[in-house]
Structures are given as structure tokens and as C-alpha cells.
XYZ file of C-alpha atoms in Angstrom:
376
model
C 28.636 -6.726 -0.303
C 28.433 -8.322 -3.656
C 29.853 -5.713 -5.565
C 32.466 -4.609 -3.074
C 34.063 -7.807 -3.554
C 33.521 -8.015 -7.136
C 35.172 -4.578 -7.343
C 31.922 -3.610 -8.373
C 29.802 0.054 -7.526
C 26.426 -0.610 -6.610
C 23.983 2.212 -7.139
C 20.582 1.857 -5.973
C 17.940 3.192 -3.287
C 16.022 1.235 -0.488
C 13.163 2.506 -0.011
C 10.056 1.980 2.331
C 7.290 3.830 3.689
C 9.398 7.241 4.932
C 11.469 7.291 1.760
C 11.398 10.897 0.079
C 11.732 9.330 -3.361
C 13.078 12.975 -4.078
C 16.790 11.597 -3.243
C 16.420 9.245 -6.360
C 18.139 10.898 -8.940
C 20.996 11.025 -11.675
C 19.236 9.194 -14.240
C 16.918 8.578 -17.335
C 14.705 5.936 -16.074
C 14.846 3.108 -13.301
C 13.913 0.052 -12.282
C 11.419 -0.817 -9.057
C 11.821 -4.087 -7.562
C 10.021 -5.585 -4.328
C 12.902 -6.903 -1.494
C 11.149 -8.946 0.493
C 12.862 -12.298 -0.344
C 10.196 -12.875 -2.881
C 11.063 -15.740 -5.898
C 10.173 -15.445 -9.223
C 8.859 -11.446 -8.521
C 9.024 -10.846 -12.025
C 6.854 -13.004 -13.136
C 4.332 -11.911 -10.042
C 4.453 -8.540 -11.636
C 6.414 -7.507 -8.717
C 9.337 -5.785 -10.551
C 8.431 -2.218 -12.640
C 10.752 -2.075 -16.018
C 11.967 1.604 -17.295
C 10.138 4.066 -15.105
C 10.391 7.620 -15.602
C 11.268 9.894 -12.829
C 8.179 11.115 -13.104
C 6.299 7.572 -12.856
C 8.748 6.556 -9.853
C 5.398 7.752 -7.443
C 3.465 5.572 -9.032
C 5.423 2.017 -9.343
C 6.525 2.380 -5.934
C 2.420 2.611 -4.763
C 1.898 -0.056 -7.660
C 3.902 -2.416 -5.417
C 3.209 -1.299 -1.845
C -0.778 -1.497 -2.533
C 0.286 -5.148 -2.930
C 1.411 -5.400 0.495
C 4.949 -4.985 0.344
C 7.036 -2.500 2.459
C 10.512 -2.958 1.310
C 11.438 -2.100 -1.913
C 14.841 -0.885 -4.245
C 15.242 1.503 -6.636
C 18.244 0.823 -9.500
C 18.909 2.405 -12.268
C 17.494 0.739 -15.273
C 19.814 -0.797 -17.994
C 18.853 -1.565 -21.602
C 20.127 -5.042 -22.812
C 18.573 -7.946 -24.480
C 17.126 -11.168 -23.308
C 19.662 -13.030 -24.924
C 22.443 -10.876 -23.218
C 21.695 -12.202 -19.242
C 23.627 -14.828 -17.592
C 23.655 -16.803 -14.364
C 25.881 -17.583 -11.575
C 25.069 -19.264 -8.252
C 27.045 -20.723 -5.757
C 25.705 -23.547 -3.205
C 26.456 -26.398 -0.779
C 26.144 -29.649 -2.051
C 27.532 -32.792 -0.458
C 31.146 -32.626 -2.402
C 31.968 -29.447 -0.970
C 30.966 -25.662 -2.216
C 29.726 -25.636 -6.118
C 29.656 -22.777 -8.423
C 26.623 -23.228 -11.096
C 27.102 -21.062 -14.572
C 24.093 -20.367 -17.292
C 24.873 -18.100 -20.550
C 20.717 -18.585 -20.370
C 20.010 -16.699 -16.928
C 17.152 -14.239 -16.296
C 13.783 -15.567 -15.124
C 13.688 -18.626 -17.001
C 16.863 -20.283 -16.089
C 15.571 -23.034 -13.928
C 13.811 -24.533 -17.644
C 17.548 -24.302 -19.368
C 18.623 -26.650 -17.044
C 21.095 -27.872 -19.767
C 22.894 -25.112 -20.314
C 24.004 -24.980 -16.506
C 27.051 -26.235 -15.782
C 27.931 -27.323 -11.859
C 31.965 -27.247 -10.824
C 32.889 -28.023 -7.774
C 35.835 -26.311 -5.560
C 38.672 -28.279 -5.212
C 42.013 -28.254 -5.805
C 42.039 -29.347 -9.360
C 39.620 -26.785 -10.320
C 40.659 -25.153 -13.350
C 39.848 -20.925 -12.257
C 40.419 -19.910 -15.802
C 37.652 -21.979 -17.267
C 35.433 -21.579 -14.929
C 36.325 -17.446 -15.257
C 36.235 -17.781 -19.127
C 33.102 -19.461 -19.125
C 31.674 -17.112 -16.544
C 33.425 -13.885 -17.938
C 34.038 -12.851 -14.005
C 37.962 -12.221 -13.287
C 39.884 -15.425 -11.319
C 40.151 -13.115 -8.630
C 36.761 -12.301 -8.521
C 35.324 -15.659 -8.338
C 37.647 -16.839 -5.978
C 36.143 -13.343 -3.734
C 33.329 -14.590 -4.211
C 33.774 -18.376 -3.332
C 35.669 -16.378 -0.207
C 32.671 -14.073 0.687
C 30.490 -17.202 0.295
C 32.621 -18.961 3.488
C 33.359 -16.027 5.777
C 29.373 -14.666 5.720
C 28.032 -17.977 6.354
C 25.786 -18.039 3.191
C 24.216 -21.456 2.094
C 23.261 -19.843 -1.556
C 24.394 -17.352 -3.318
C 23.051 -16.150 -6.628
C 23.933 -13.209 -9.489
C 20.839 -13.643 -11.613
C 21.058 -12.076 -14.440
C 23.990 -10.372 -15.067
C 25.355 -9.107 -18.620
C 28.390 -8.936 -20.131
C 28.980 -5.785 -22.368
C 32.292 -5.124 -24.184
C 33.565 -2.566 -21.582
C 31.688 -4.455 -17.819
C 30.181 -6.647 -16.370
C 26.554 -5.425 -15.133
C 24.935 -6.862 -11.949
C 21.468 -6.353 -12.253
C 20.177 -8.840 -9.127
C 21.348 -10.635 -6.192
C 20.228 -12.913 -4.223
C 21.256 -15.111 -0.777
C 20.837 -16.554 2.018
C 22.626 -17.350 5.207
C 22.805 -19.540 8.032
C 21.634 -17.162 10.721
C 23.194 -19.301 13.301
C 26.295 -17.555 12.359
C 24.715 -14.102 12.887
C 27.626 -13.925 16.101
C 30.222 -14.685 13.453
C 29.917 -12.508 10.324
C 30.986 -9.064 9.488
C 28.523 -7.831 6.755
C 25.697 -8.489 7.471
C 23.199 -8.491 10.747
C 19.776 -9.490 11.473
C 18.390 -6.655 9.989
C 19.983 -7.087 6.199
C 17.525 -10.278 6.878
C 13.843 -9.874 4.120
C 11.032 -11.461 5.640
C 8.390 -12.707 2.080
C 5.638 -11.925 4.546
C 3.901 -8.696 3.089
C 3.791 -5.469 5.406
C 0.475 -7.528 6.580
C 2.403 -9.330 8.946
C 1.458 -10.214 12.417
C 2.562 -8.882 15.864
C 2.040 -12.023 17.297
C 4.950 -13.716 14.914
C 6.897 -10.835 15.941
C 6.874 -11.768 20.021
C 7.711 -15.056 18.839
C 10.717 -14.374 16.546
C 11.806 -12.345 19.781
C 11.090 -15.297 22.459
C 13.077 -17.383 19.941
C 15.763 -15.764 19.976
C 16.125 -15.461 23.760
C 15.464 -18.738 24.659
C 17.502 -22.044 24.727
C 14.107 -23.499 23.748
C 12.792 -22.991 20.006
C 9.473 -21.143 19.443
C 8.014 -20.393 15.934
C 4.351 -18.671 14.733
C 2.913 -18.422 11.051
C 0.023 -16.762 10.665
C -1.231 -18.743 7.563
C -5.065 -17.542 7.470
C -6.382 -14.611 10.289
C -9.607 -15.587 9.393
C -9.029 -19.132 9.877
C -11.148 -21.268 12.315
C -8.639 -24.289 13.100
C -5.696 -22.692 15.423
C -3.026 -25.086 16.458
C -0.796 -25.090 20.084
C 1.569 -27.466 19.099
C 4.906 -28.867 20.257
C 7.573 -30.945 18.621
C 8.523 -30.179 14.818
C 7.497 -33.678 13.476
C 4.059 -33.820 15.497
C 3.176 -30.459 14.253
C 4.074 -31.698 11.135
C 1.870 -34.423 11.256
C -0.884 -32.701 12.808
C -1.319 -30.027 10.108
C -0.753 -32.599 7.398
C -3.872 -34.492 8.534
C -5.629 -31.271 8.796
C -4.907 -31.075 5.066
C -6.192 -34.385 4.224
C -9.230 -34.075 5.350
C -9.635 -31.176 2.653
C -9.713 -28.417 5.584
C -6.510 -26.534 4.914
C -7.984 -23.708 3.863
C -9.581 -23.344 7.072
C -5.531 -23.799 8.938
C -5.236 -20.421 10.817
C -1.957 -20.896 11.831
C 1.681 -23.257 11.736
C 3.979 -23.431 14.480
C 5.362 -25.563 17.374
C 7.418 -25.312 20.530
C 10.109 -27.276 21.690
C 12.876 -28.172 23.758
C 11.673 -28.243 26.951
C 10.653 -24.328 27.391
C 9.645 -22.855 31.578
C 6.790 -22.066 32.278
C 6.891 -18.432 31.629
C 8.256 -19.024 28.433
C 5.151 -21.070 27.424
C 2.878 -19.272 28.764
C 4.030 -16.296 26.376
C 4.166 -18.445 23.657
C 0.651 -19.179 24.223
C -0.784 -15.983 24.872
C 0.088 -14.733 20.943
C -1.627 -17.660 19.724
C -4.876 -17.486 21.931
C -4.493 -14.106 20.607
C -5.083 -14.563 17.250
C -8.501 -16.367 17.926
C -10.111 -13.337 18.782
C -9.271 -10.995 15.586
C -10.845 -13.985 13.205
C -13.732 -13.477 11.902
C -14.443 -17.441 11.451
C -17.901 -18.420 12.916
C -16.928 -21.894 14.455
C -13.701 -21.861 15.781
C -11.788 -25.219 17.269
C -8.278 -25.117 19.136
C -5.787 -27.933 18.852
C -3.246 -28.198 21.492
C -1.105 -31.397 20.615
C 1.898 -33.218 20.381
C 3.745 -36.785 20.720
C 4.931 -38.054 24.014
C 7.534 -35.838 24.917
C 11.031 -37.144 25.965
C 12.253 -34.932 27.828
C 9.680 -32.196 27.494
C 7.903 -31.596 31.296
C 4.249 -31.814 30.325
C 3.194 -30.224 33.127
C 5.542 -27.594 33.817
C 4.678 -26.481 29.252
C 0.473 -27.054 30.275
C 0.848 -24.636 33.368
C 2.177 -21.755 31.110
C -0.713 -22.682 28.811
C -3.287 -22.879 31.441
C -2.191 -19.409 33.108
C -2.634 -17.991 28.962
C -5.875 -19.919 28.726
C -7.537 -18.362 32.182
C -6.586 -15.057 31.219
C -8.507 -15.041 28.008
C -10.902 -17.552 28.910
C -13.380 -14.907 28.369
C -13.279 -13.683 25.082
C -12.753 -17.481 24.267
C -15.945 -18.809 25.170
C -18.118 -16.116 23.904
C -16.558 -16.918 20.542
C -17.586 -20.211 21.059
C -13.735 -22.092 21.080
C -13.850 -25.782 21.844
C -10.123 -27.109 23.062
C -8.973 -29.952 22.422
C -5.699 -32.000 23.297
C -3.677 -34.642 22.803
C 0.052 -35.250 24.822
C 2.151 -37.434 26.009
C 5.326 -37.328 28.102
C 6.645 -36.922 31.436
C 4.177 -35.503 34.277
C 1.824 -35.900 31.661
C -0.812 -37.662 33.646
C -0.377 -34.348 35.825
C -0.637 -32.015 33.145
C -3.432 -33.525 31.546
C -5.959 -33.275 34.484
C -4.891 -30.006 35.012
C -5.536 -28.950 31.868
C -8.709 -30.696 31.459
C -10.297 -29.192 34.681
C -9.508 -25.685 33.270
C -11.178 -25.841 30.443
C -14.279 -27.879 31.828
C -14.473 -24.881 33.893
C -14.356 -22.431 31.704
C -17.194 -24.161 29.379
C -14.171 -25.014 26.324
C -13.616 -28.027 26.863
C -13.546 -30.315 23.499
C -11.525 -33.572 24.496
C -8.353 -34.105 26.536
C -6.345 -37.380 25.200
C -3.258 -39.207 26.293
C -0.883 -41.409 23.768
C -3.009 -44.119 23.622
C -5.528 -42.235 21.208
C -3.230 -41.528 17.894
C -2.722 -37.743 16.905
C -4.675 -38.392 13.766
C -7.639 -40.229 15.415
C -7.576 -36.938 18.025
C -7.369 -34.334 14.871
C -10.357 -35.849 13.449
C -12.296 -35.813 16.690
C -11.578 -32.282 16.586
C -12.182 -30.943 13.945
C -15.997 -32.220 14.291
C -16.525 -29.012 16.241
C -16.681 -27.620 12.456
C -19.571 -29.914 10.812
């Protein structure tokens, strides 16, 4: 959508696993890029310079033994180092600001000095900014235009080259406020990369789609599979302090997973939460294995409506739990939580996984570290 508003042609191929790479054609040599929201991919090796037709096989491979599904294929254009420039446009507290480099290319961000920040306003002067930026008025203003209508936060051509007859976009990258997903007209949910490699998780998956339909918030990383310290968390700044203690105690390698839920969920909604994390015990391979389930003390969050969709998750795979030798422990606070928390705590006493069961007046750090002795 870049280049249509730009006035631009963009010619390029996406192309992932089912891609006959036989539909690539029409030129000398090409370029092979991963698209998977990746930063700095050049300097991870993750973009192929000047490949052959013939060799087109072969980069794409290059990068999908690396992981990655999604890639694009563009046409490859000669220039010079010295030839790429930068534009970017952002939020910033004044209003919308357009950023321009005559340095772009992968090592902008250490020319800070040559980038020069405007922001839109009424006294803007559109011919300096489009002499300095060698874009048209009329195409920065589309672009300043494009950058309000599609809800984007950033917005970046990086690099692009000016040549005596064009302008030459040779990357792109944004993002958007998906809560305006309801609101736009070119793009969808789908245009969305994920940085993840194709080695992604189902279990993030049914989470990204609970999200979605709930009025509650769920989210699931999958940081290690192998990991033996699996957190059931709720509340963003809880979990944040939960898995920053984890870290300080120089066990964040060991962090399976990041994640919380929040806003008051049902039961059935965390109980399905639950059931992809309790999940992703079983497939590691870790020989001690400890589960967290924490949080602060809720406000409004019903303690023991959230621990009964836990405690249905936990009695289904209660099983393959204690033969892998899981120790539970928890720490919560809120309303019903004096419910909650004997419920909980005679589950998993019967089930022979019980670790520790702790109300607000232990802290979430002293709890964490109680924990995580299950590992020594």
C-alpha cells in the first residue's frame, strides 16, 4: 500500500512453503528477504543479495532451514552504499513526525546526526521537507495521510535511492495499532508478520484466538519448550514481576514460558487458558519441572471463579503431571480468594503436586524463591 500511494509499482513475490518459485520471473537476478517482522535481518544474514534464477532454490531453503516460513522475492537493484536514504514517520508527543537520513540502509540508527525530525503542523514547510527527502509534496503528504487512515504507529522506507530518472523503494516497514483492525481498509489481520520462526507453538495459537474473543485479555510465549519453570500467571505487572525475579536469581534460561491473564475472565475461559499451558509441560524434555501459578491481589478479578477453570485443566491432566514429577505452587490474592485457595490447594494435595499454596501476606518474590527450590 506503500507504493500505491506513492504512485509507485511494486514488483515482488511472497512466497512460503507451497510457492512454485517457477512464477518468479522477468529478471536478471533478485533479492530474498525473510518477512517475518524480523529487525536488523541483514545483518542476521537473513536477506540473500543478487541471486540468480538459478540459485533462487537455494536462498529460499538457505532461509527457511533457519526457521522462517514467510519470505519475498524482489527484484534486485544495483546501487551503492552511499546512494540509500531513510524516511520514517512516528508518533511522538507533539503530534505525527516525519524523520529523514541521506545515511539510511542498515546502519542508520549510528548516523543519528544526520537525521532530521519535523513535525506536522501547520507551519511545516512541504517543500523542504520534499527537497530534503526528494519524495513529491504530494507524496509525503499521502503518506502522512496513509499513516492516519491505517492506524499505523511507525512507518518506515528504509533504504530507498534516488536515481536521476526514480525514486526506488527497496524496503518497508510498519506497524499498526491492531485495535483499529475494525477501522482500516488495507490491511487485515492476516497482512500481520509474527518474528516467531515457523517453530511456533499451537498452544500460542489457541491463545491469540481466546484473545481475541474475549472481553478478558489472554497472552502465551513460548520462550524455552524445554524449559522447566512454567508460569500461570495473572495481571500484567505481577507477571512482570514474577518473571523478573525468576531472572535474578540467574534461572532465566530455565523460563519456559511468559504470559498472563486478566480482566476478570469465566470460568470456561480460564480453564482454556490453562489447559495450553499445562500443555506445554508435557512436550519438555526438562528433568525437574516446577509450576508457578501467581499473581497480586486481584481487584476485581473473582479468585475463585479464575482457580475453578484452572482446577478443572489441572484434574484433567493431573496424570501426565505427576509422573513428570510437577510440583505447583501458588500465590493470590483477591476476592473469594480464601475460597479459591483451599480449593486449589486440596486438588493438588490430592493429586500428589502440591508445592505451596500462599495468600498476600507471603510477597510474590519470597513465594518465587520458595519455588523454584523444587530445582536445587
Amino acid at each position: 500500500m506503500v507504493n500505491d500511494v506513492l504512485g509507485m509499482t511494486y514488483v515482488g513475490w511472497s512466497v512460503n512453503s507451497s510457492t512454485n518459485l517457477d512464477v518468479i520471473t522477468g529478471y536478471d537476478t533478485y533479492v530474498v528477504k525473510v518477512d517475518q517482522a524480523v529487525k536488523g535481518r541483514f545483518k542476521k544474514g537473513l536477506v540473500v543479495l543478487d541471486v540468480s534464477k538459478s540459485k533462487l532454490n537455494d536462498a529460499v531453503k538457505t532461509l527457511r532451514d533457519q526457521g522462517y516460513e514467510l519470505l519475498l522475492v524482489e527484484p534486485f537493484f544495483e546501487h551503492e552504499d552511499l546512494q540509500e536514504r531513510y524516511i520514517a514517520i512516528t508518533q511522538s508527543r507533539d503530534g505525527i513526525a516525519v524523520s529523514i537520513s541521506a545515511n539510511g540502509g542498515v546502519d542508520v540508527e549510528k548516523n543519528k546526526d544526520s537525521i532530521h525530525a519535523y513535525t506536522i503542523s501547520d507551519e511545516l514547510d512541504w517543500n523542504l521537507l520534499s527537497k530534503e527527502s526528494q519524495f513529491s509534496v504530494e507524496q509525503l503528504k499521502n503518506l502522512v495521510e496513509l499513516f492516519t487512515a491505517e492506524y499505523l504507529t511507525f512507518l518506515e522506507i528504509n533504504p530507498y535511492v534516488v536515481t536521476t530518472s526514480a525514486v526506488q523503494i527497496l524496503d518497508v516497514a510498519m506497524e499498526v495499532d491492531d485495535a483499529g483492525l475494525h477501522f482500516v481498509n488495507l490491511w487485515t489481520e492476516k497482512d500481520i508478520r509474527n518474528p516467531r520462526s515457523m517453530n511456533s507453538y499451537t498452544q500460542e495459537d489457541v491463545v491469540k484466538s481466546l484473545d481475541r474473543e474475549s472481553s478478558s485479555s489472554f497472552n502465551l510465549s513460548v520462550l524455552n519448550p524445554n524449559g522447566s519453570i512454567f508460569l500461570l500467571l495473572s495481571g500484567g505487572g505481577a507477571s512482570v514481576v514474577i518473571a523478573d525475579e525468576i531472572y535474578n536469581l540467574g534461572l532465566g534460561d530455565q523460563l519456559a514460558n511468559y504470559g498472563e491473564y486478566s480482566g476478570n475472565p469465566n470460568t470456561h475461559e480460564t480453564y482454556l487458558y490453562a489447559q495450553q499451558l499445562l500443555s506445554l509441560i508435557a512436550g519438555s524434555s526438562a528433568p525437574r519441572k516446577v509450576l508457578f501459578i501467581g499473581g497480586a491481589a486481584a481487584n476485581f478479578t473473582d479468585i475463585a471463579n479464575t482457580f475453578a477453570g484452572i482446577i478443572l485443566a489441572i484434574d484433567e491432566q493431573a496424570e501426565s503431571l505427576c509422573n513428570e514429577g510437577v510440583k505447583v505452587y501458588v500465590r493470590r490474592g483477591g476476592p473469594r480468594q480464601k475460597i479459591g485457595l483451599a480449593r486449589i490447594e486440596k486438588t493438588l494435595k490430592e493429586h500428589d503436586l502440591f508445592g505451596g499454596v500462599y495468600d498476600p501476606t507471603t510477597s510474590i518474590s519470597d513465594a518465587v524463591k520458595i519455588a523454584l527450590t523444587e530445582l536445587e
